[in-house]
Structure formats: structure tokens, C-alpha cells
Amino acid sequence: SKTIITEKPIYVDIRPWGSMSTIIGHTFLTHKRRPTKCVAGMLLCAILSDTLNLLGPTTTDWDRLMVAVLADIAEVDDIQLLASRQFKAKSRELATLSAVGLVNGDQKSFSYEVNGGFVGDIGFAVVETTDDVVIMDRIMELIPEMVACKKEKKISMLFLAIVNIVKLRSCLLLCGPSEKSLATDCFHGELSHNSFVMDLGKRVSRKQDFIPVISKVLQSGWKRPNDIPRGLSATMELKELGKLEVDPNDPYGNVTRKTPDPPKQTDVVFITTG
């Protein structure tokens, strides 16, 4: 069961704000407690990250207010400079990640059970970067990893959105024909790279721009067309895609997928007798 079960009732604080850290900062203030400079700085950076420097579509006035308050406590004079340096540092770190890390790092799963329609789990991963070209150059490395991840987690479909947090634009990686079919009905974006990539335009938020649209299309009765071709996940076994291993030569301890060695070629001599 995917239902959360607890022994006792638990307290849950859910608010339609852009960042969880805005809620935490607000809680400090409502309890008349001043966060330390270090805590205020961490909360400030988290809000800037979650709201894309207050430019993301989920940003609220509460987020803007809390950024101002926390910046004062953390003694941050230039919020724009902080955000810029933070995003560049994040992008440098992403460039060092393996395909496994990029596909699984920020991935969430959504379950659907539409009466008479689609039943299954959909994974949606996001990579936010200031330099999307670096990530896009690894498409042919990322697509097989997405297929392997689908098979390992036994999910029906998997998407990976690459978001440029400076230009506030994104594209969607499609690892199979089912993903392509659903994404076309949802976003109607232009396809490229042999239909492995769809342009999503100004959509940047999984919470607001991606999942609500997918949910609406699925709830309206979307089904996988019978006439679409089989994809890699249907034609390849997981063992063909490799197994996860920690790269012993990587200073960051990245987890990579090692593909099986190809069979060794042997010389065969045929002897015929007359």
C-alpha cells in the first residue's frame, strides 16, 4: 500500500506557498523566535532555489516577504548576487553527476487509477541548471538510463524536464513512444533529436506547469494508442542496460550504470570432409 500509516495523528502544515522553507521561516516568527544567522541563510537559499529567485510561477507574496526578512537576519545585502552564485554552483555540481544521478536526483512518482482509463505510476524528474546545453549534450546517455530506471522501479512512464533557470525555459526528454504520445497530447511542443526531446517553452514548474496538465489529460480518458511502436523498455531486458555500481575512479563517488561487456569474438574453424 502507498497510503501513509501512523500510530498516532500527526501534525501536517501544508500551505500554497512557493517553498517549504517559507513555512519554516514563518513558523519561527509566529513563535517569536529569531533564527540564527546561519539558519536564516540556509532558509533564504532554499527559498531562492525553490522559487527560481522569486521568478517561478509558484512564487507568492509570502515567499517575497520571507526572503526580505531572512536576508536582513542573514546580513545579505545583494540577494541577486547570492542567487546567481548559488545557481552557478548548483549547475557546476550537476555537470559532475552521472546519468543515474541526473535521472534519479530530483524524481517524483505520481500514481493514477482512472476508471476505464490509465492505471499506473508516472515518474517525473527535473534538472534545473543555468547551462542546459551541457545537459542536453548527454541526451543519448540519459535516454537509456531513463529506460533502465523505468524497468527497475516498475513505473509506466518516465519524463525528465531540463529547466534553464536563467532563461526560464525547459525541454522534456522522452524515452519511449508512450511518453511521446502523452506529452504530445499534454504540451503540443515541437519535437527534435529524433523525437526524444520536446520543447516546453516557458513551462518550468513540475508542481504547476507539468503534473497538473498530465493529470488533466489522464483524467479525461487518455489511453496508450494501440498503434504506436514498441520502445526500448519493451524490447530490452534490464540486464542489457547494465547494473548500478559506484565508480571507483570518480572523486565524487558517483553511481554509474555499467553495461555488460560484449561477448568475446572467437575464431571458429569449420572442417569439412569429402
PDB file of C-alpha atoms in Angstrom:
ATOM      1  CA  SER A   1       0.000   0.000   0.000  1.00  0.00           C
ATOM      2  CA  LYS A   2       1.185   3.551  -0.747  1.00  0.00           C
ATOM      3  CA  THR A   3      -1.012   5.006   1.996  1.00  0.00           C
ATOM      4  CA  ILE A   4       0.817   6.742   4.848  1.00  0.00           C
ATOM      5  CA  ILE A   5       0.003   4.977   8.125  1.00  0.00           C
ATOM      6  CA  THR A   6       0.976   6.367  11.536  1.00  0.00           C
ATOM      7  CA  GLU A   7       0.358   5.077  15.047  1.00  0.00           C
ATOM      8  CA  LYS A   8      -0.966   8.459  16.157  1.00  0.00           C
ATOM      9  CA  PRO A   9      -2.403  11.531  14.418  1.00  0.00           C
ATOM     10  CA  ILE A  10       0.414  13.704  13.094  1.00  0.00           C
ATOM     11  CA  TYR A  11       0.658  17.438  12.575  1.00  0.00           C
ATOM     12  CA  VAL A  12       0.924  18.451   8.926  1.00  0.00           C
ATOM     13  CA  ASP A  13       1.463  22.045   7.793  1.00  0.00           C
ATOM     14  CA  ILE A  14       0.663  22.449   4.107  1.00  0.00           C
ATOM     15  CA  ARG A  15       0.359  25.876   2.549  1.00  0.00           C
ATOM     16  CA  PRO A  16       0.131  27.031  -1.088  1.00  0.00           C
ATOM     17  CA  TRP A  17       3.448  28.853  -0.928  1.00  0.00           C
ATOM     18  CA  GLY A  18       6.484  28.515  -3.163  1.00  0.00           C
ATOM     19  CA  SER A  19       8.831  26.909  -0.665  1.00  0.00           C
ATOM     20  CA  MET A  20       8.719  24.748   2.424  1.00  0.00           C
ATOM     21  CA  SER A  21      11.398  26.997   3.896  1.00  0.00           C
ATOM     22  CA  THR A  22       8.994  29.945   3.742  1.00  0.00           C
ATOM     23  CA  ILE A  23       6.720  27.967   6.070  1.00  0.00           C
ATOM     24  CA  ILE A  24       9.646  27.226   8.409  1.00  0.00           C
ATOM     25  CA  GLY A  25      10.719  30.868   8.470  1.00  0.00           C
ATOM     26  CA  HIS A  26       7.149  31.968   9.113  1.00  0.00           C
ATOM     27  CA  THR A  27       6.888  29.440  11.955  1.00  0.00           C
ATOM     28  CA  PHE A  28       9.996  30.914  13.591  1.00  0.00           C
ATOM     29  CA  LEU A  29       8.416  34.348  13.571  1.00  0.00           C
ATOM     30  CA  THR A  30       4.957  33.288  14.750  1.00  0.00           C
ATOM     31  CA  HIS A  31       6.629  31.550  17.701  1.00  0.00           C
ATOM     32  CA  LYS A  32       8.559  34.778  18.370  1.00  0.00           C
ATOM     33  CA  ARG A  33      11.898  33.076  17.814  1.00  0.00           C
ATOM     34  CA  ARG A  34      14.640  34.650  15.768  1.00  0.00           C
ATOM     35  CA  PRO A  35      16.581  32.172  13.609  1.00  0.00           C
ATOM     36  CA  THR A  36      20.347  32.353  13.842  1.00  0.00           C
ATOM     37  CA  LYS A  37      22.285  33.977  11.021  1.00  0.00           C
ATOM     38  CA  CYS A  38      23.314  30.566   9.658  1.00  0.00           C
ATOM     39  CA  VAL A  39      19.788  29.133   9.786  1.00  0.00           C
ATOM     40  CA  ALA A  40      18.378  32.281   8.176  1.00  0.00           C
ATOM     41  CA  GLY A  41      20.948  31.975   5.401  1.00  0.00           C
ATOM     42  CA  MET A  42      20.057  28.350   4.712  1.00  0.00           C
ATOM     43  CA  LEU A  43      16.346  29.111   4.627  1.00  0.00           C
ATOM     44  CA  LEU A  44      16.967  32.093   2.359  1.00  0.00           C
ATOM     45  CA  CYS A  45      18.964  29.993  -0.134  1.00  0.00           C
ATOM     46  CA  ALA A  46      16.302  27.286  -0.087  1.00  0.00           C
ATOM     47  CA  ILE A  47      13.529  29.762  -0.924  1.00  0.00           C
ATOM     48  CA  LEU A  48      15.581  31.289  -3.748  1.00  0.00           C
ATOM     49  CA  SER A  49      16.179  27.802  -5.135  1.00  0.00           C
ATOM     50  CA  ASP A  50      12.571  26.615  -4.860  1.00  0.00           C
ATOM     51  CA  THR A  51      11.114  29.788  -6.375  1.00  0.00           C
ATOM     52  CA  LEU A  52      13.826  30.284  -9.035  1.00  0.00           C
ATOM     53  CA  ASN A  53      14.906  33.541  -7.419  1.00  0.00           C
ATOM     54  CA  LEU A  54      11.267  34.563  -6.881  1.00  0.00           C
ATOM     55  CA  LEU A  55      10.603  34.367 -10.627  1.00  0.00           C
ATOM     56  CA  GLY A  56       8.975  30.940 -10.724  1.00  0.00           C
ATOM     57  CA  PRO A  57       5.212  30.571 -11.236  1.00  0.00           C
ATOM     58  CA  THR A  58       4.647  29.190  -7.725  1.00  0.00           C
ATOM     59  CA  THR A  59       6.126  32.279  -6.018  1.00  0.00           C
ATOM     60  CA  THR A  60       3.798  34.048  -3.576  1.00  0.00           C
ATOM     61  CA  ASP A  61       3.911  37.297  -1.620  1.00  0.00           C
ATOM     62  CA  TRP A  62       4.728  35.261   1.474  1.00  0.00           C
ATOM     63  CA  ASP A  63       7.891  33.987  -0.235  1.00  0.00           C
ATOM     64  CA  ARG A  64       8.914  37.522  -1.178  1.00  0.00           C
ATOM     65  CA  LEU A  65       8.275  38.780   2.356  1.00  0.00           C
ATOM     66  CA  MET A  66      10.221  35.953   3.969  1.00  0.00           C
ATOM     67  CA  VAL A  67      13.177  36.482   1.612  1.00  0.00           C
ATOM     68  CA  ALA A  68      13.348  40.122   2.709  1.00  0.00           C
ATOM     69  CA  VAL A  69      13.166  39.183   6.407  1.00  0.00           C
ATOM     70  CA  LEU A  70      15.708  36.357   6.183  1.00  0.00           C
ATOM     71  CA  ALA A  71      18.122  38.439   4.082  1.00  0.00           C
ATOM     72  CA  ASP A  72      18.127  41.060   6.830  1.00  0.00           C
ATOM     73  CA  ILE A  73      18.803  38.460   9.543  1.00  0.00           C
ATOM     74  CA  ALA A  74      21.493  36.721   7.462  1.00  0.00           C
ATOM     75  CA  GLU A  75      23.042  40.097   6.604  1.00  0.00           C
ATOM     76  CA  VAL A  76      22.790  39.509   2.862  1.00  0.00           C
ATOM     77  CA  ASP A  77      22.999  42.836   1.031  1.00  0.00           C
ATOM     78  CA  ASP A  78      22.711  41.600  -2.567  1.00  0.00           C
ATOM     79  CA  ILE A  79      20.060  38.906  -2.986  1.00  0.00           C
ATOM     80  CA  GLN A  80      20.507  38.823  -6.758  1.00  0.00           C
ATOM     81  CA  LEU A  81      24.224  38.138  -6.428  1.00  0.00           C
ATOM     82  CA  LEU A  82      23.555  35.370  -3.902  1.00  0.00           C
ATOM     83  CA  ALA A  83      21.015  33.731  -6.199  1.00  0.00           C
ATOM     84  CA  SER A  84      23.336  33.983  -9.201  1.00  0.00           C
ATOM     85  CA  ARG A  85      26.251  32.399  -7.358  1.00  0.00           C
ATOM     86  CA  GLN A  86      24.009  29.727  -5.904  1.00  0.00           C
ATOM     87  CA  PHE A  87      22.576  28.726  -9.286  1.00  0.00           C
ATOM     88  CA  LYS A  88      26.025  28.638 -10.904  1.00  0.00           C
ATOM     89  CA  ALA A  89      27.354  26.421  -8.109  1.00  0.00           C
ATOM     90  CA  LYS A  90      24.381  24.095  -8.492  1.00  0.00           C
ATOM     91  CA  SER A  91      24.943  23.874 -12.245  1.00  0.00           C
ATOM     92  CA  ARG A  92      28.650  23.058 -11.779  1.00  0.00           C
ATOM     93  CA  GLU A  93      27.697  20.229  -9.447  1.00  0.00           C
ATOM     94  CA  LEU A  94      25.119  18.879 -11.892  1.00  0.00           C
ATOM     95  CA  ALA A  95      27.773  18.744 -14.599  1.00  0.00           C
ATOM     96  CA  THR A  96      29.708  16.240 -12.466  1.00  0.00           C
ATOM     97  CA  LEU A  97      26.767  13.902 -11.923  1.00  0.00           C
ATOM     98  CA  SER A  98      26.382  10.636 -13.768  1.00  0.00           C
ATOM     99  CA  ALA A  99      23.303   9.894 -15.861  1.00  0.00           C
ATOM    100  CA  VAL A 100      22.000   7.885 -12.897  1.00  0.00           C
ATOM    101  CA  GLY A 101      22.328  10.916 -10.635  1.00  0.00           C
ATOM    102  CA  LEU A 102      20.625  13.252 -13.093  1.00  0.00           C
ATOM    103  CA  VAL A 103      17.667  10.936 -13.738  1.00  0.00           C
ATOM    104  CA  ASN A 104      17.120   9.979 -10.087  1.00  0.00           C
ATOM    105  CA  GLY A 105      18.276  13.096  -8.236  1.00  0.00           C
ATOM    106  CA  ASP A 106      15.019  15.058  -8.308  1.00  0.00           C
ATOM    107  CA  GLN A 107      12.463  12.492  -9.402  1.00  0.00           C
ATOM    108  CA  LYS A 108       8.942  12.102  -8.054  1.00  0.00           C
ATOM    109  CA  SER A 109       6.381   9.411  -8.767  1.00  0.00           C
ATOM    110  CA  PHE A 110       2.657  10.016  -9.301  1.00  0.00           C
ATOM    111  CA  SER A 111       0.057   7.242  -9.171  1.00  0.00           C
ATOM    112  CA  TYR A 112      -3.079   7.250 -11.301  1.00  0.00           C
ATOM    113  CA  GLU A 113      -6.088   4.976 -11.378  1.00  0.00           C
ATOM    114  CA  VAL A 114      -8.584   6.386 -13.848  1.00  0.00           C
ATOM    115  CA  ASN A 115     -11.828   4.463 -14.143  1.00  0.00           C
ATOM    116  CA  GLY A 116     -11.801   2.971 -17.623  1.00  0.00           C
ATOM    117  CA  GLY A 117      -8.568   4.773 -18.441  1.00  0.00           C
ATOM    118  CA  PHE A 118      -4.920   4.879 -17.493  1.00  0.00           C
ATOM    119  CA  VAL A 119      -3.754   2.937 -14.454  1.00  0.00           C
ATOM    120  CA  GLY A 120      -0.122   3.123 -13.374  1.00  0.00           C
ATOM    121  CA  ASP A 121       2.712   5.225 -11.988  1.00  0.00           C
ATOM    122  CA  ILE A 122       4.409   8.089 -13.820  1.00  0.00           C
ATOM    123  CA  GLY A 123       7.850   9.309 -12.822  1.00  0.00           C
ATOM    124  CA  PHE A 124       8.768  12.932 -13.443  1.00  0.00           C
ATOM    125  CA  ALA A 125      12.350  14.076 -12.924  1.00  0.00           C
ATOM    126  CA  VAL A 126      13.659  17.641 -13.148  1.00  0.00           C
ATOM    127  CA  VAL A 127      17.142  19.037 -13.720  1.00  0.00           C
ATOM    128  CA  GLU A 128      17.441  22.779 -13.063  1.00  0.00           C
ATOM    129  CA  THR A 129      20.552  24.428 -14.488  1.00  0.00           C
ATOM    130  CA  THR A 130      21.945  27.694 -15.790  1.00  0.00           C
ATOM    131  CA  ASP A 131      23.551  25.837 -18.706  1.00  0.00           C
ATOM    132  CA  ASP A 132      21.082  23.418 -20.246  1.00  0.00           C
ATOM    133  CA  VAL A 133      23.353  22.815 -23.254  1.00  0.00           C
ATOM    134  CA  VAL A 134      25.753  20.826 -21.060  1.00  0.00           C
ATOM    135  CA  ILE A 135      22.937  18.508 -20.022  1.00  0.00           C
ATOM    136  CA  MET A 136      21.384  18.333 -23.483  1.00  0.00           C
ATOM    137  CA  ASP A 137      24.716  17.171 -24.901  1.00  0.00           C
ATOM    138  CA  ARG A 138      24.231  13.996 -22.840  1.00  0.00           C
ATOM    139  CA  ILE A 139      20.844  13.034 -24.265  1.00  0.00           C
ATOM    140  CA  MET A 140      21.991   9.714 -25.694  1.00  0.00           C
ATOM    141  CA  GLU A 141      23.414   8.862 -22.275  1.00  0.00           C
ATOM    142  CA  LEU A 142      20.292   9.942 -20.407  1.00  0.00           C
ATOM    143  CA  ILE A 143      17.686   8.154 -22.551  1.00  0.00           C
ATOM    144  CA  PRO A 144      18.985   4.596 -21.859  1.00  0.00           C
ATOM    145  CA  GLU A 145      19.255   5.462 -18.161  1.00  0.00           C
ATOM    146  CA  MET A 146      15.626   6.591 -18.147  1.00  0.00           C
ATOM    147  CA  VAL A 147      14.621   3.281 -19.722  1.00  0.00           C
ATOM    148  CA  ALA A 148      16.618   1.350 -17.113  1.00  0.00           C
ATOM    149  CA  CYS A 149      15.083   3.419 -14.305  1.00  0.00           C
ATOM    150  CA  LYS A 150      11.578   2.680 -15.624  1.00  0.00           C
ATOM    151  CA  LYS A 151      12.239  -1.035 -15.559  1.00  0.00           C
ATOM    152  CA  GLU A 152      13.897  -1.008 -12.133  1.00  0.00           C
ATOM    153  CA  LYS A 153      11.115   0.974 -10.488  1.00  0.00           C
ATOM    154  CA  LYS A 154       8.377  -0.752 -12.495  1.00  0.00           C
ATOM    155  CA  ILE A 155       6.741   2.524 -13.491  1.00  0.00           C
ATOM    156  CA  SER A 156       4.651   3.001 -16.610  1.00  0.00           C
ATOM    157  CA  MET A 157       6.276   6.159 -17.941  1.00  0.00           C
ATOM    158  CA  LEU A 158       9.176   8.431 -17.048  1.00  0.00           C
ATOM    159  CA  PHE A 159       9.830  12.025 -18.075  1.00  0.00           C
ATOM    160  CA  LEU A 160      12.863  14.232 -17.497  1.00  0.00           C
ATOM    161  CA  ALA A 161      12.498  18.009 -17.760  1.00  0.00           C
ATOM    162  CA  ILE A 162      15.640  20.084 -18.251  1.00  0.00           C
ATOM    163  CA  VAL A 163      14.919  23.589 -16.985  1.00  0.00           C
ATOM    164  CA  ASN A 164      17.055  26.624 -17.764  1.00  0.00           C
ATOM    165  CA  ILE A 165      16.616  28.689 -14.600  1.00  0.00           C
ATOM    166  CA  VAL A 166      18.058  31.831 -16.189  1.00  0.00           C
ATOM    167  CA  LYS A 167      16.014  31.918 -19.395  1.00  0.00           C
ATOM    168  CA  LEU A 168      13.049  30.255 -17.629  1.00  0.00           C
ATOM    169  CA  ARG A 169      12.533  27.766 -20.439  1.00  0.00           C
ATOM    170  CA  SER A 170      12.587  23.984 -20.497  1.00  0.00           C
ATOM    171  CA  CYS A 171      12.550  20.908 -22.669  1.00  0.00           C
ATOM    172  CA  LEU A 172      11.305  17.403 -21.986  1.00  0.00           C
ATOM    173  CA  LEU A 173      13.187  14.167 -22.610  1.00  0.00           C
ATOM    174  CA  LEU A 174      11.005  11.356 -23.928  1.00  0.00           C
ATOM    175  CA  CYS A 175      12.418   7.852 -23.529  1.00  0.00           C
ATOM    176  CA  GLY A 176       9.682   5.960 -25.368  1.00  0.00           C
ATOM    177  CA  PRO A 177       6.626   6.127 -27.637  1.00  0.00           C
ATOM    178  CA  SER A 178       4.186   6.177 -24.700  1.00  0.00           C
ATOM    179  CA  GLU A 179       5.909   9.236 -23.270  1.00  0.00           C
ATOM    180  CA  LYS A 180       5.884  10.888 -26.684  1.00  0.00           C
ATOM    181  CA  SER A 181       2.170  10.198 -27.156  1.00  0.00           C
ATOM    182  CA  LEU A 182       1.149  11.532 -23.749  1.00  0.00           C
ATOM    183  CA  ALA A 183       3.463  14.570 -23.930  1.00  0.00           C
ATOM    184  CA  THR A 184       2.097  15.472 -27.366  1.00  0.00           C
ATOM    185  CA  ASP A 185      -1.470  15.445 -26.056  1.00  0.00           C
ATOM    186  CA  CYS A 186      -0.426  17.431 -22.991  1.00  0.00           C
ATOM    187  CA  PHE A 187       2.010  20.070 -24.219  1.00  0.00           C
ATOM    188  CA  HIS A 188       1.886  20.079 -28.061  1.00  0.00           C
ATOM    189  CA  GLY A 189       5.553  21.071 -28.172  1.00  0.00           C
ATOM    190  CA  GLU A 190       7.905  20.828 -31.123  1.00  0.00           C
ATOM    191  CA  LEU A 191       9.877  17.585 -31.283  1.00  0.00           C
ATOM    192  CA  SER A 192      13.579  17.304 -32.072  1.00  0.00           C
ATOM    193  CA  HIS A 193      16.531  14.931 -31.671  1.00  0.00           C
ATOM    194  CA  ASN A 194      14.695  12.033 -33.361  1.00  0.00           C
ATOM    195  CA  SER A 195      11.601  12.757 -31.233  1.00  0.00           C
ATOM    196  CA  PHE A 196      13.492  12.235 -27.970  1.00  0.00           C
ATOM    197  CA  VAL A 197      13.103  15.924 -26.996  1.00  0.00           C
ATOM    198  CA  MET A 198      10.063  18.204 -26.806  1.00  0.00           C
ATOM    199  CA  ASP A 199      10.234  21.976 -26.399  1.00  0.00           C
ATOM    200  CA  LEU A 200       8.112  23.040 -23.417  1.00  0.00           C
ATOM    201  CA  GLY A 201       8.577  26.769 -23.892  1.00  0.00           C
ATOM    202  CA  LYS A 202       8.103  28.864 -20.764  1.00  0.00           C
ATOM    203  CA  ARG A 203       6.852  25.996 -18.617  1.00  0.00           C
ATOM    204  CA  VAL A 204       9.284  25.462 -15.724  1.00  0.00           C
ATOM    205  CA  SER A 205       7.383  24.150 -12.704  1.00  0.00           C
ATOM    206  CA  ARG A 206       6.608  20.484 -12.091  1.00  0.00           C
ATOM    207  CA  LYS A 207       4.111  21.481  -9.410  1.00  0.00           C
ATOM    208  CA  GLN A 208       2.203  23.974 -11.541  1.00  0.00           C
ATOM    209  CA  ASP A 209       3.092  23.544 -15.214  1.00  0.00           C
ATOM    210  CA  PHE A 210       3.775  19.843 -15.755  1.00  0.00           C
ATOM    211  CA  ILE A 211       1.906  17.466 -13.446  1.00  0.00           C
ATOM    212  CA  PRO A 212      -1.469  19.320 -13.417  1.00  0.00           C
ATOM    213  CA  VAL A 213      -1.590  19.172 -17.224  1.00  0.00           C
ATOM    214  CA  ILE A 214      -0.652  15.484 -17.301  1.00  0.00           C
ATOM    215  CA  SER A 215      -3.244  14.716 -14.620  1.00  0.00           C
ATOM    216  CA  LYS A 216      -5.958  16.578 -16.511  1.00  0.00           C
ATOM    217  CA  VAL A 217      -5.262  14.707 -19.751  1.00  0.00           C
ATOM    218  CA  LEU A 218      -5.181  11.345 -17.984  1.00  0.00           C
ATOM    219  CA  GLN A 219      -8.383  12.083 -16.077  1.00  0.00           C
ATOM    220  CA  SER A 220     -10.059  12.980 -19.371  1.00  0.00           C
ATOM    221  CA  GLY A 221      -9.600   9.382 -20.502  1.00  0.00           C
ATOM    222  CA  TRP A 222      -6.209   9.248 -22.217  1.00  0.00           C
ATOM    223  CA  LYS A 223      -5.054   5.747 -23.141  1.00  0.00           C
ATOM    224  CA  ARG A 224      -1.901   4.473 -24.790  1.00  0.00           C
ATOM    225  CA  PRO A 225      -2.697   4.176 -28.505  1.00  0.00           C
ATOM    226  CA  ASN A 226      -2.615   0.616 -29.796  1.00  0.00           C
ATOM    227  CA  ASP A 227      -0.808   1.511 -32.993  1.00  0.00           C
ATOM    228  CA  ILE A 228       2.322   3.137 -31.541  1.00  0.00           C
ATOM    229  CA  PRO A 229       5.582   1.187 -31.911  1.00  0.00           C
ATOM    230  CA  ARG A 230       7.306  -0.632 -29.073  1.00  0.00           C
ATOM    231  CA  GLY A 231      10.029   1.294 -27.305  1.00  0.00           C
ATOM    232  CA  LEU A 232      13.351   0.363 -25.715  1.00  0.00           C
ATOM    233  CA  SER A 233      11.703  -0.559 -22.413  1.00  0.00           C
ATOM    234  CA  ALA A 234       9.652  -3.203 -24.238  1.00  0.00           C
ATOM    235  CA  THR A 235      12.454  -4.574 -26.402  1.00  0.00           C
ATOM    236  CA  MET A 236      15.419  -4.576 -23.988  1.00  0.00           C
ATOM    237  CA  GLU A 237      15.995  -6.560 -20.816  1.00  0.00           C
ATOM    238  CA  LEU A 238      17.279  -4.749 -17.721  1.00  0.00           C
ATOM    239  CA  LYS A 239      20.467  -6.811 -17.736  1.00  0.00           C
ATOM    240  CA  GLU A 240      21.225  -5.479 -21.216  1.00  0.00           C
ATOM    241  CA  LEU A 241      21.084  -1.942 -19.856  1.00  0.00           C
ATOM    242  CA  GLY A 242      23.634  -2.704 -17.143  1.00  0.00           C
ATOM    243  CA  LYS A 243      23.822  -2.645 -13.356  1.00  0.00           C
ATOM    244  CA  LEU A 244      24.492   0.144 -10.881  1.00  0.00           C
ATOM    245  CA  GLU A 245      27.996   0.492  -9.470  1.00  0.00           C
ATOM    246  CA  VAL A 246      29.978   3.148  -7.620  1.00  0.00           C
ATOM    247  CA  ASP A 247      32.650   4.480  -9.950  1.00  0.00           C
ATOM    248  CA  PRO A 248      35.944   3.772  -8.131  1.00  0.00           C
ATOM    249  CA  ASN A 249      37.755   6.361 -10.248  1.00  0.00           C
ATOM    250  CA  ASP A 250      35.299   9.189  -9.599  1.00  0.00           C
ATOM    251  CA  PRO A 251      36.331  11.589  -6.787  1.00  0.00           C
ATOM    252  CA  TYR A 252      32.649  12.341  -6.085  1.00  0.00           C
ATOM    253  CA  GLY A 253      31.698   8.671  -5.688  1.00  0.00           C
ATOM    254  CA  ASN A 254      29.151   8.847  -8.470  1.00  0.00           C
ATOM    255  CA  VAL A 255      26.903   5.889  -9.077  1.00  0.00           C
ATOM    256  CA  THR A 256      27.059   4.816 -12.706  1.00  0.00           C
ATOM    257  CA  ARG A 257      25.461   2.089 -14.763  1.00  0.00           C
ATOM    258  CA  LYS A 258      27.966  -0.407 -16.065  1.00  0.00           C
ATOM    259  CA  THR A 259      26.848  -2.140 -19.208  1.00  0.00           C
ATOM    260  CA  PRO A 260      27.769  -5.776 -19.683  1.00  0.00           C
ATOM    261  CA  ASP A 261      30.878  -6.484 -21.688  1.00  0.00           C
ATOM    262  CA  PRO A 262      30.177  -7.592 -25.241  1.00  0.00           C
ATOM    263  CA  PRO A 263      30.828 -11.269 -25.895  1.00  0.00           C
ATOM    264  CA  LYS A 264      34.384 -12.006 -26.903  1.00  0.00           C
ATOM    265  CA  GLN A 265      34.902 -12.922 -30.509  1.00  0.00           C
ATOM    266  CA  THR A 266      36.372 -16.355 -31.053  1.00  0.00           C
ATOM    267  CA  ASP A 267      37.805 -17.856 -34.148  1.00  0.00           C
ATOM    268  CA  VAL A 268      35.768 -20.746 -35.426  1.00  0.00           C
ATOM    269  CA  VAL A 269      37.260 -23.181 -37.903  1.00  0.00           C
ATOM    270  CA  PHE A 270      34.908 -25.286 -39.947  1.00  0.00           C
ATOM    271  CA  ILE A 271      36.345 -28.587 -41.155  1.00  0.00           C
ATOM    272  CA  THR A 272      34.588 -30.321 -43.935  1.00  0.00           C
ATOM    273  CA  THR A 273      35.156 -33.826 -45.054  1.00  0.00           C
ATOM    274  CA  GLY A 274      34.618 -35.101 -48.517  1.00  0.00           C
TER     275      GLY A 274
END
